[in-house]
Short mmCIF file of N, CA, C and O in Angstrom, two decimals:
data_model
loop_
_atom_site.label_atom_id
_atom_site.label_comp_id
_atom_site.label_asym_id
_atom_site.label_seq_id
_atom_site.Cartn_x
_atom_site.Cartn_y
_atom_site.Cartn_z
N MET A 1 -0.78 6.69 7.19
CA MET A 1 -0.33 7.28 5.97
C MET A 1 -0.35 8.80 6.16
O MET A 1 -1.23 9.31 6.80
N PRO A 2 0.68 9.48 5.69
CA PRO A 2 0.77 10.90 5.88
C PRO A 2 -0.41 11.62 5.18
O PRO A 2 -0.99 11.11 4.24
N SER A 3 -0.65 12.85 5.65
CA SER A 3 -1.74 13.60 5.10
C SER A 3 -1.37 14.19 3.72
O SER A 3 -2.09 15.04 3.18
N SER A 4 -0.22 13.86 3.22
CA SER A 4 0.27 14.44 1.93
C SER A 4 -0.36 13.66 0.72
O SER A 4 0.00 13.89 -0.35
N VAL A 5 -1.30 12.75 1.01
CA VAL A 5 -1.99 12.09 -0.10
C VAL A 5 -3.02 13.05 -0.66
O VAL A 5 -3.76 13.67 0.06
N HIS A 6 -3.01 13.23 -1.97
CA HIS A 6 -3.86 14.22 -2.61
C HIS A 6 -4.69 13.58 -3.71
O HIS A 6 -4.20 12.75 -4.44
N SER A 7 -5.93 13.93 -3.82
CA SER A 7 -6.76 13.49 -4.90
C SER A 7 -6.70 14.60 -5.99
O SER A 7 -6.28 15.70 -5.71
N GLN A 8 -7.27 14.32 -7.13
CA GLN A 8 -7.24 15.27 -8.20
C GLN A 8 -8.03 16.55 -7.83
O GLN A 8 -7.68 17.62 -8.28
N ASP A 9 -9.04 16.38 -7.03
CA ASP A 9 -9.91 17.54 -6.68
C ASP A 9 -9.25 18.34 -5.50
O ASP A 9 -9.58 19.52 -5.36
N GLN A 10 -8.46 17.71 -4.69
CA GLN A 10 -7.92 18.40 -3.48
C GLN A 10 -6.78 19.32 -3.72
O GLN A 10 -6.74 20.41 -3.17
N ASP A 11 -5.81 18.96 -4.50
CA ASP A 11 -4.60 19.81 -4.60
C ASP A 11 -3.87 19.55 -5.93
O ASP A 11 -3.01 18.76 -6.02
N GLN A 12 -4.25 20.33 -6.89
CA GLN A 12 -3.62 20.16 -8.26
C GLN A 12 -2.22 20.70 -8.25
O GLN A 12 -1.39 20.43 -9.14
N SER A 13 -1.83 21.46 -7.16
CA SER A 13 -0.44 22.07 -7.12
C SER A 13 0.58 20.95 -7.02
O SER A 13 1.81 21.25 -7.25
N MET A 14 0.25 19.71 -6.73
CA MET A 14 1.23 18.65 -6.56
C MET A 14 1.85 18.30 -7.91
O MET A 14 2.87 17.69 -8.05
N VAL A 15 1.07 18.60 -8.96
CA VAL A 15 1.58 18.27 -10.30
C VAL A 15 2.31 19.54 -10.82
O VAL A 15 1.82 20.35 -11.47
N ASP A 16 3.59 19.59 -10.51
CA ASP A 16 4.36 20.69 -10.95
C ASP A 16 5.50 20.21 -11.94
O ASP A 16 5.45 19.04 -12.33
N ALA A 17 6.40 21.08 -12.25
CA ALA A 17 7.40 20.72 -13.27
C ALA A 17 8.27 19.57 -12.79
O ALA A 17 8.56 18.66 -13.54
N GLU A 18 8.59 19.48 -11.52
CA GLU A 18 9.42 18.41 -11.01
C GLU A 18 8.61 17.05 -11.10
O GLU A 18 9.20 16.04 -11.45
N ALA A 19 7.36 17.07 -10.75
CA ALA A 19 6.55 15.85 -10.85
C ALA A 19 6.45 15.42 -12.27
O ALA A 19 6.50 14.20 -12.53
N GLN A 20 6.31 16.32 -13.22
CA GLN A 20 6.20 15.94 -14.63
C GLN A 20 7.50 15.32 -15.10
O GLN A 20 7.50 14.28 -15.86
N GLN A 21 8.63 15.75 -14.56
CA GLN A 21 9.92 15.17 -14.96
C GLN A 21 10.02 13.77 -14.33
O GLN A 21 10.46 12.86 -15.05
N GLN A 22 9.63 13.62 -13.08
CA GLN A 22 9.68 12.30 -12.43
C GLN A 22 8.74 11.31 -13.07
O GLN A 22 9.00 10.17 -13.20
N ASN A 23 7.50 11.77 -13.31
CA ASN A 23 6.44 10.89 -13.71
C ASN A 23 6.53 10.60 -15.23
O ASN A 23 6.07 9.59 -15.72
N GLY A 24 7.13 11.51 -15.93
CA GLY A 24 7.22 11.35 -17.37
C GLY A 24 6.05 11.93 -18.15
O GLY A 24 6.02 11.93 -19.35
N SER A 25 4.97 12.30 -17.43
CA SER A 25 3.79 12.88 -18.09
C SER A 25 3.07 13.81 -17.19
O SER A 25 3.11 13.66 -15.95
N ALA A 26 2.40 14.81 -17.79
CA ALA A 26 1.62 15.73 -17.00
C ALA A 26 0.33 15.11 -16.62
O ALA A 26 -0.17 14.18 -17.23
N GLY A 27 -0.28 15.60 -15.59
CA GLY A 27 -1.59 15.17 -15.16
C GLY A 27 -1.64 14.03 -14.12
O GLY A 27 -2.67 13.75 -13.57
N GLU A 28 -0.54 13.40 -13.90
CA GLU A 28 -0.49 12.36 -12.86
C GLU A 28 -0.16 12.96 -11.55
O GLU A 28 0.74 13.85 -11.45
N GLU A 29 -0.89 12.59 -10.50
CA GLU A 29 -0.55 13.05 -9.17
C GLU A 29 0.28 12.02 -8.46
O GLU A 29 0.15 10.84 -8.77
N TYR A 30 1.02 12.43 -7.43
CA TYR A 30 1.83 11.57 -6.67
C TYR A 30 1.92 12.01 -5.27
O TYR A 30 1.70 13.15 -4.96
N PHE A 31 2.39 11.14 -4.48
CA PHE A 31 2.86 11.53 -3.11
C PHE A 31 3.99 10.67 -2.72
O PHE A 31 4.16 9.54 -3.16
N GLU A 32 4.85 11.27 -1.98
CA GLU A 32 6.09 10.55 -1.51
C GLU A 32 5.82 9.74 -0.30
O GLU A 32 5.12 10.11 0.54
N THR A 33 6.38 8.58 -0.23
CA THR A 33 6.33 7.75 0.98
C THR A 33 7.77 7.55 1.42
O THR A 33 8.66 7.95 0.80
N ALA A 34 7.86 6.92 2.60
CA ALA A 34 9.25 6.73 3.16
C ALA A 34 10.06 5.85 2.28
O ALA A 34 11.26 6.03 2.17
N GLU A 35 9.45 4.84 1.65
CA GLU A 35 10.18 3.87 0.88
C GLU A 35 10.20 4.14 -0.56
O GLU A 35 11.08 3.67 -1.31
N GLY A 36 9.34 4.94 -1.10
CA GLY A 36 9.32 5.15 -2.56
C GLY A 36 8.25 6.11 -2.92
O GLY A 36 7.85 6.99 -2.22
N ARG A 37 7.66 5.84 -4.09
CA ARG A 37 6.67 6.77 -4.62
C ARG A 37 5.41 6.02 -5.11
O ARG A 37 5.53 4.94 -5.71
N ILE A 38 4.29 6.64 -4.80
CA ILE A 38 3.01 6.05 -5.26
C ILE A 38 2.41 7.14 -6.15
O ILE A 38 2.29 8.28 -5.79
N THR A 39 1.98 6.74 -7.38
CA THR A 39 1.29 7.67 -8.29
C THR A 39 -0.18 7.34 -8.40
O THR A 39 -0.54 6.20 -8.54
N ILE A 40 -0.99 8.33 -8.36
CA ILE A 40 -2.42 8.13 -8.65
C ILE A 40 -2.53 8.36 -10.17
O ILE A 40 -2.22 9.39 -10.72
N LEU A 41 -2.98 7.27 -10.79
CA LEU A 41 -3.01 7.25 -12.30
C LEU A 41 -4.18 8.09 -12.80
O LEU A 41 -5.16 8.25 -12.12
N PRO A 42 -4.09 8.65 -14.01
CA PRO A 42 -5.17 9.44 -14.54
C PRO A 42 -6.48 8.76 -14.63
O PRO A 42 -6.56 7.50 -14.76
N GLY A 43 -7.55 9.50 -14.52
CA GLY A 43 -8.92 8.94 -14.58
C GLY A 43 -9.52 8.61 -13.23
O GLY A 43 -10.57 8.06 -13.17
N ALA A 44 -8.85 9.05 -12.17
CA ALA A 44 -9.29 8.73 -10.83
C ALA A 44 -10.52 9.58 -10.47
O ALA A 44 -10.65 10.76 -10.93
N THR A 45 -11.47 8.96 -9.72
CA THR A 45 -12.57 9.72 -9.11
C THR A 45 -12.47 9.55 -7.66
O THR A 45 -11.53 8.87 -7.12
N GLU A 46 -13.37 10.15 -6.88
CA GLU A 46 -13.37 9.98 -5.40
C GLU A 46 -13.46 8.53 -5.01
O GLU A 46 -12.79 8.10 -4.08
N THR A 47 -14.33 7.75 -5.70
CA THR A 47 -14.61 6.38 -5.26
C THR A 47 -13.90 5.34 -6.07
O THR A 47 -14.05 4.14 -5.75
N ALA A 48 -13.17 5.71 -7.09
CA ALA A 48 -12.46 4.71 -7.92
C ALA A 48 -11.16 5.28 -8.38
O ALA A 48 -11.13 6.35 -8.97
N ALA A 49 -10.04 4.61 -8.06
CA ALA A 49 -8.74 5.09 -8.45
C ALA A 49 -7.77 3.93 -8.67
O ALA A 49 -7.90 2.91 -8.04
N SER A 50 -6.85 4.17 -9.55
CA SER A 50 -5.71 3.24 -9.69
C SER A 50 -4.43 3.92 -9.25
O SER A 50 -4.21 5.06 -9.50
N PHE A 51 -3.64 3.20 -8.55
CA PHE A 51 -2.37 3.66 -7.97
C PHE A 51 -1.25 2.81 -8.50
O PHE A 51 -1.36 1.60 -8.64
N GLN A 52 -0.11 3.50 -8.86
CA GLN A 52 1.07 2.81 -9.30
C GLN A 52 2.12 2.86 -8.17
O GLN A 52 2.49 3.93 -7.77
N PHE A 53 2.60 1.70 -7.77
CA PHE A 53 3.64 1.61 -6.76
C PHE A 53 4.94 1.30 -7.44
O PHE A 53 5.07 0.21 -8.10
N ASP A 54 5.91 2.13 -7.31
CA ASP A 54 7.23 1.89 -7.90
C ASP A 54 8.00 0.97 -7.01
O ASP A 54 7.93 0.96 -5.79
N GLU A 55 8.82 0.08 -7.62
CA GLU A 55 9.69 -0.89 -6.91
C GLU A 55 8.92 -1.80 -6.04
O GLU A 55 9.37 -2.20 -4.97
N GLU A 56 7.70 -2.17 -6.42
CA GLU A 56 6.92 -3.13 -5.66
C GLU A 56 6.40 -4.25 -6.60
O GLU A 56 6.44 -4.11 -7.83
N GLY A 57 6.00 -5.37 -5.99
CA GLY A 57 5.57 -6.51 -6.77
C GLY A 57 4.47 -7.23 -6.15
O GLY A 57 3.61 -6.71 -5.43
N HIS A 58 4.49 -8.62 -6.42
CA HIS A 58 3.31 -9.44 -5.95
C HIS A 58 3.28 -9.48 -4.44
O HIS A 58 2.18 -9.60 -3.92
N THR A 59 4.38 -9.43 -3.76
CA THR A 59 4.33 -9.50 -2.27
C THR A 59 3.49 -8.43 -1.66
O THR A 59 2.59 -8.76 -0.89
N LEU A 60 3.71 -7.21 -1.95
CA LEU A 60 2.89 -6.09 -1.43
C LEU A 60 1.51 -6.11 -2.07
O LEU A 60 0.48 -5.92 -1.40
N GLY A 61 1.46 -6.39 -3.37
CA GLY A 61 0.24 -6.31 -4.11
C GLY A 61 -0.84 -7.25 -3.52
O GLY A 61 -1.97 -6.89 -3.30
N ASN A 62 -0.43 -8.51 -3.41
CA ASN A 62 -1.43 -9.51 -2.89
C ASN A 62 -1.78 -9.22 -1.46
O ASN A 62 -3.01 -9.38 -1.09
N ALA A 63 -0.83 -8.96 -0.59
CA ALA A 63 -1.14 -8.59 0.80
C ALA A 63 -2.06 -7.39 0.94
O ALA A 63 -3.03 -7.46 1.70
N LEU A 64 -1.77 -6.41 0.20
CA LEU A 64 -2.53 -5.15 0.27
C LEU A 64 -3.92 -5.37 -0.28
O LEU A 64 -4.93 -4.89 0.31
N ARG A 65 -4.06 -6.07 -1.37
CA ARG A 65 -5.34 -6.35 -1.93
C ARG A 65 -6.21 -7.20 -0.89
O ARG A 65 -7.37 -6.85 -0.71
N TYR A 66 -5.59 -8.15 -0.24
CA TYR A 66 -6.35 -8.93 0.75
C TYR A 66 -6.86 -8.03 1.87
O TYR A 66 -8.01 -8.13 2.30
N VAL A 67 -5.96 -7.20 2.46
CA VAL A 67 -6.35 -6.37 3.61
C VAL A 67 -7.38 -5.34 3.18
O VAL A 67 -8.36 -5.11 3.92
N ILE A 68 -7.19 -4.73 2.00
CA ILE A 68 -8.19 -3.72 1.57
C ILE A 68 -9.54 -4.37 1.33
O ILE A 68 -10.58 -3.72 1.69
N MET A 69 -9.61 -5.54 0.84
CA MET A 69 -10.88 -6.23 0.60
C MET A 69 -11.61 -6.52 1.85
O MET A 69 -12.84 -6.78 1.86
N LYS A 70 -10.95 -6.58 2.99
CA LYS A 70 -11.56 -6.86 4.33
C LYS A 70 -12.37 -5.63 4.71
O LYS A 70 -13.24 -5.69 5.59
N ASN A 71 -12.12 -4.42 4.13
CA ASN A 71 -12.85 -3.20 4.48
C ASN A 71 -14.25 -3.32 3.83
O ASN A 71 -14.42 -3.43 2.64
N PRO A 72 -15.33 -3.21 4.69
CA PRO A 72 -16.66 -3.35 4.13
C PRO A 72 -17.05 -2.18 3.26
O PRO A 72 -18.09 -2.30 2.57
N ASN A 73 -16.32 -1.08 3.26
CA ASN A 73 -16.60 0.05 2.38
C ASN A 73 -15.98 -0.07 1.01
O ASN A 73 -16.17 0.79 0.18
N VAL A 74 -15.29 -1.14 0.76
CA VAL A 74 -14.62 -1.35 -0.50
C VAL A 74 -15.37 -2.31 -1.36
O VAL A 74 -15.72 -3.43 -0.87
N GLU A 75 -15.70 -1.90 -2.55
CA GLU A 75 -16.47 -2.76 -3.48
C GLU A 75 -15.59 -3.72 -4.22
O GLU A 75 -15.83 -4.85 -4.52
N PHE A 76 -14.37 -3.14 -4.67
CA PHE A 76 -13.40 -3.96 -5.48
C PHE A 76 -12.02 -3.50 -5.18
O PHE A 76 -11.78 -2.23 -5.02
N CYS A 77 -11.12 -4.44 -5.17
CA CYS A 77 -9.65 -4.13 -5.07
C CYS A 77 -8.93 -5.26 -5.80
O CYS A 77 -9.18 -6.42 -5.56
N GLY A 78 -8.06 -4.86 -6.72
CA GLY A 78 -7.26 -5.83 -7.45
C GLY A 78 -5.91 -5.16 -7.81
O GLY A 78 -5.78 -3.97 -7.83
N TYR A 79 -4.93 -6.02 -8.07
CA TYR A 79 -3.59 -5.52 -8.46
C TYR A 79 -3.14 -6.22 -9.68
O TYR A 79 -3.55 -7.35 -9.99
N THR A 80 -2.19 -5.64 -10.35
CA THR A 80 -1.58 -6.23 -11.53
C THR A 80 -0.13 -5.79 -11.59
O THR A 80 0.19 -4.75 -11.08
N ILE A 81 0.72 -6.61 -12.20
CA ILE A 81 2.08 -6.23 -12.52
C ILE A 81 2.06 -5.99 -13.99
O ILE A 81 1.90 -6.95 -14.83
N PRO A 82 2.10 -4.74 -14.51
CA PRO A 82 1.97 -4.46 -15.88
C PRO A 82 2.91 -5.21 -16.80
O PRO A 82 2.53 -5.71 -17.84
N HIS A 83 4.16 -5.36 -16.42
CA HIS A 83 5.15 -6.09 -17.17
C HIS A 83 6.24 -6.66 -16.21
O HIS A 83 6.67 -5.95 -15.37
N PRO A 84 6.64 -7.92 -16.40
CA PRO A 84 7.63 -8.47 -15.49
C PRO A 84 8.96 -7.79 -15.45
O PRO A 84 9.70 -7.87 -14.47
N SER A 85 9.32 -7.09 -16.53
CA SER A 85 10.65 -6.49 -16.53
C SER A 85 10.62 -5.02 -15.94
O SER A 85 11.63 -4.43 -15.76
N GLU A 86 9.42 -4.56 -15.48
CA GLU A 86 9.29 -3.29 -14.87
C GLU A 86 9.02 -3.48 -13.37
O GLU A 86 8.13 -4.31 -13.01
N ALA A 87 9.68 -2.80 -12.50
CA ALA A 87 9.45 -2.94 -11.05
C ALA A 87 8.29 -2.01 -10.66
O ALA A 87 8.47 -1.04 -9.93
N LYS A 88 7.10 -2.34 -11.11
CA LYS A 88 5.93 -1.54 -10.82
C LYS A 88 4.76 -2.47 -10.55
O LYS A 88 4.63 -3.52 -11.10
N MET A 89 3.85 -2.00 -9.69
CA MET A 89 2.64 -2.68 -9.36
C MET A 89 1.48 -1.70 -9.37
O MET A 89 1.63 -0.58 -8.81
N ASN A 90 0.45 -2.07 -10.05
CA ASN A 90 -0.73 -1.22 -10.07
C ASN A 90 -1.83 -1.80 -9.22
O ASN A 90 -2.07 -3.02 -9.27
N LEU A 91 -2.48 -0.94 -8.46
CA LEU A 91 -3.52 -1.36 -7.56
C LEU A 91 -4.81 -0.53 -7.88
O LEU A 91 -4.71 0.68 -7.96
N ARG A 92 -5.90 -1.18 -8.08
CA ARG A 92 -7.19 -0.56 -8.43
C ARG A 92 -8.15 -0.71 -7.22
O ARG A 92 -8.31 -1.80 -6.72
N ILE A 93 -8.71 0.39 -6.75
CA ILE A 93 -9.65 0.39 -5.63
C ILE A 93 -10.94 1.03 -6.05
O ILE A 93 -10.86 2.19 -6.61
N GLN A 94 -12.04 0.39 -5.86
CA GLN A 94 -13.34 0.96 -6.01
C GLN A 94 -14.12 0.83 -4.73
O GLN A 94 -14.19 -0.23 -4.14
N THR A 95 -14.65 2.00 -4.23
CA THR A 95 -15.37 2.00 -2.96
C THR A 95 -16.82 2.40 -3.12
O THR A 95 -17.25 2.89 -4.20
N TYR A 96 -17.61 2.17 -2.10
CA TYR A 96 -18.97 2.64 -2.06
C TYR A 96 -18.92 4.15 -1.71
O TYR A 96 -17.86 4.63 -1.40
N GLU A 97 -20.09 4.74 -1.82
CA GLU A 97 -20.14 6.23 -1.70
C GLU A 97 -19.68 6.78 -0.36
O GLU A 97 -19.38 7.97 -0.27
N ASN A 98 -19.65 5.98 0.69
CA ASN A 98 -19.33 6.50 2.01
C ASN A 98 -17.84 6.67 2.32
O ASN A 98 -17.46 7.02 3.45
N THR A 99 -16.95 6.32 1.40
CA THR A 99 -15.50 6.55 1.60
C THR A 99 -14.90 6.77 0.24
O THR A 99 -15.46 6.53 -0.77
N THR A 100 -13.65 7.17 0.28
CA THR A 100 -12.89 7.45 -0.94
C THR A 100 -11.86 6.33 -1.21
O THR A 100 -11.53 5.62 -0.26
N ALA A 101 -11.40 6.26 -2.43
CA ALA A 101 -10.36 5.28 -2.73
C ALA A 101 -9.06 5.56 -1.97
O ALA A 101 -8.38 4.67 -1.52
N ILE A 102 -8.72 6.82 -1.79
CA ILE A 102 -7.54 7.18 -1.08
C ILE A 102 -7.61 6.79 0.40
O ILE A 102 -6.69 6.28 0.97
N GLU A 103 -8.79 7.05 0.97
CA GLU A 103 -9.00 6.70 2.40
C GLU A 103 -8.90 5.11 2.53
O GLU A 103 -8.39 4.63 3.51
N ALA A 104 -9.44 4.42 1.59
CA ALA A 104 -9.40 2.91 1.62
C ALA A 104 -7.91 2.47 1.51
O ALA A 104 -7.47 1.56 2.21
N LEU A 105 -7.12 3.14 0.66
CA LEU A 105 -5.71 2.79 0.57
C LEU A 105 -4.99 3.09 1.87
O LEU A 105 -4.18 2.27 2.35
N GLU A 106 -5.23 4.23 2.43
CA GLU A 106 -4.58 4.61 3.64
C GLU A 106 -4.93 3.61 4.75
O GLU A 106 -4.03 3.20 5.52
N LYS A 107 -6.19 3.25 4.87
CA LYS A 107 -6.59 2.29 5.91
C LYS A 107 -5.97 0.95 5.61
O LYS A 107 -5.51 0.23 6.55
N GLY A 108 -5.87 0.53 4.38
CA GLY A 108 -5.26 -0.74 4.00
C GLY A 108 -3.82 -0.75 4.40
O GLY A 108 -3.30 -1.78 4.94
N LEU A 109 -3.09 0.32 4.12
CA LEU A 109 -1.69 0.32 4.50
C LEU A 109 -1.52 0.32 5.99
O LEU A 109 -0.65 -0.38 6.53
N ASP A 110 -2.34 1.05 6.73
CA ASP A 110 -2.31 1.07 8.18
C ASP A 110 -2.59 -0.31 8.73
O ASP A 110 -1.92 -0.81 9.63
N ASP A 111 -3.65 -0.96 8.21
CA ASP A 111 -4.07 -2.29 8.68
C ASP A 111 -2.94 -3.30 8.38
O ASP A 111 -2.65 -4.18 9.18
N LEU A 112 -2.26 -3.20 7.20
CA LEU A 112 -1.24 -4.10 6.87
C LEU A 112 -0.04 -3.96 7.77
O LEU A 112 0.60 -4.89 8.24
N MET A 113 0.27 -2.67 8.13
CA MET A 113 1.38 -2.43 9.05
C MET A 113 1.06 -3.00 10.42
O MET A 113 1.91 -3.62 11.08
N ASP A 114 -0.18 -2.81 10.90
CA ASP A 114 -0.60 -3.41 12.18
C ASP A 114 -0.45 -4.90 12.16
O ASP A 114 -0.02 -5.52 13.16
N LEU A 115 -0.90 -5.53 11.07
CA LEU A 115 -0.81 -7.00 10.90
C LEU A 115 0.65 -7.47 10.98
O LEU A 115 1.00 -8.42 11.64
N CYS A 116 1.56 -6.72 10.31
CA CYS A 116 2.98 -7.04 10.28
C CYS A 116 3.56 -6.92 11.70
O CYS A 116 4.36 -7.77 12.14
N ASP A 117 3.09 -5.87 12.46
CA ASP A 117 3.55 -5.73 13.85
C ASP A 117 3.14 -6.91 14.69
O ASP A 117 3.99 -7.39 15.55
N VAL A 118 1.95 -7.40 14.58
CA VAL A 118 1.48 -8.55 15.37
C VAL A 118 2.30 -9.78 15.01
O VAL A 118 2.73 -10.55 15.89
N VAL A 119 2.54 -10.03 13.71
CA VAL A 119 3.32 -11.13 13.27
C VAL A 119 4.77 -11.05 13.81
O VAL A 119 5.27 -12.07 14.36
N THR A 120 5.34 -9.91 13.81
CA THR A 120 6.69 -9.70 14.33
C THR A 120 6.76 -10.00 15.83
O THR A 120 7.62 -10.70 16.36
N GLU A 121 5.75 -9.47 16.60
CA GLU A 121 5.71 -9.70 18.00
C GLU A 121 5.60 -11.12 18.34
O GLU A 121 6.20 -11.65 19.23
N LYS A 122 4.65 -11.85 17.66
CA LYS A 122 4.45 -13.26 17.92
C LYS A 122 5.66 -14.16 17.51
O LYS A 122 6.04 -15.04 18.24
N PHE A 123 6.34 -13.79 16.43
CA PHE A 123 7.53 -14.50 15.97
C PHE A 123 8.58 -14.28 17.03
O PHE A 123 9.27 -15.26 17.47
N THR A 124 8.83 -13.07 17.48
CA THR A 124 9.90 -12.75 18.48
C THR A 124 9.68 -13.50 19.77
O THR A 124 10.57 -14.06 20.30
N ALA A 125 8.37 -13.51 20.21
CA ALA A 125 8.07 -14.23 21.46
C ALA A 125 8.33 -15.74 21.35
O ALA A 125 8.94 -16.36 22.22
N ALA A 126 7.90 -16.27 20.22
CA ALA A 126 8.12 -17.76 19.99
C ALA A 126 9.63 -18.09 19.88
O ALA A 126 10.13 -19.08 20.38
N ARG A 127 10.35 -17.23 19.18
CA ARG A 127 11.79 -17.43 19.05
C ARG A 127 12.49 -17.33 20.38
O ARG A 127 13.33 -18.20 20.69
N ASP A 128 12.13 -16.32 21.18
CA ASP A 128 12.77 -16.23 22.53
C ASP A 128 12.39 -17.42 23.40
O ASP A 128 13.27 -17.92 24.17
N GLU A 129 11.18 -17.83 23.31
CA GLU A 129 10.77 -19.06 24.08
C GLU A 129 11.56 -20.28 23.62
O GLU A 129 12.04 -21.05 24.44
N PHE A 130 11.74 -20.46 22.36
CA PHE A 130 12.47 -21.58 21.82
C PHE A 130 13.95 -21.46 22.23
O PHE A 130 14.53 -22.52 22.69
N ASN A 131 14.56 -20.33 22.13
CA ASN A 131 15.97 -20.15 22.57
C ASN A 131 16.13 -20.41 24.03
O ASN A 131 17.10 -21.07 24.44
N ALA A 132 15.17 -19.99 24.92
CA ALA A 132 15.27 -20.23 26.36
C ALA A 132 15.17 -21.79 26.59
O ALA A 132 15.92 -22.31 27.47
N ALA A 133 14.25 -22.39 25.88
CA ALA A 133 14.10 -23.88 26.05
C ALA A 133 15.43 -24.60 25.65
O ALA A 133 15.80 -25.62 26.25
N GLN A 134 16.03 -24.14 24.56
CA GLN A 134 17.30 -24.73 24.10
C GLN A 134 18.45 -24.54 25.15
O GLN A 134 19.15 -25.42 25.41
N GLU A 135 18.48 -23.37 25.68
CA GLU A 135 19.46 -23.07 26.70
C GLU A 135 19.26 -23.92 27.96
O GLU A 135 20.23 -24.50 28.55
N ASP A 136 17.98 -24.05 28.37
CA ASP A 136 17.74 -24.93 29.51
C ASP A 136 18.07 -26.43 29.24
O ASP A 136 18.66 -27.12 30.10
N ARG A 137 17.78 -26.84 28.06
CA ARG A 137 18.09 -28.25 27.66
C ARG A 137 19.62 -28.45 27.63
O ARG A 137 20.08 -29.51 27.99
N MET A 138 20.36 -27.44 27.13
CA MET A 138 21.78 -27.61 27.03
C MET A 138 22.44 -27.57 28.44
O MET A 138 23.49 -28.19 28.59
N SER A 139 21.91 -26.76 29.35
CA SER A 139 22.51 -26.67 30.71
C SER A 139 22.11 -27.84 31.61
O SER A 139 22.69 -28.05 32.64
N SER A 140 21.17 -28.63 31.22
CA SER A 140 20.72 -29.83 32.01
C SER A 140 21.57 -31.01 31.77
O SER A 140 22.17 -31.34 30.93
#
């Protein structure tokens, strides 16, 4: 995850006029990702924060919740879809004192990407093996 993730204590300058227009309210912090936008919802502390993912749903929410809960520094992680007609997913992370919620989110996203890479590699290898076996069978 890029180092552009900011907590309320780290960089209040992220909440500028443009952010207020995009978020619809002052006081919400955000950071840009390659695919979309993640907002840190108001009321966040170092060890407990809620994040809103735009254009995401149960697929990312459940996978990310699972991976983040594997982190021994995380006390709680859960997600919700606030309303089915809105393409938003909220994720709540509470950590123990030795890490922050943002660090837990970054680690969770990195771990999920690594997991997806392993699945892709194994799928590709199995597909190639299957295709080679089919070609051998057809040529025999």
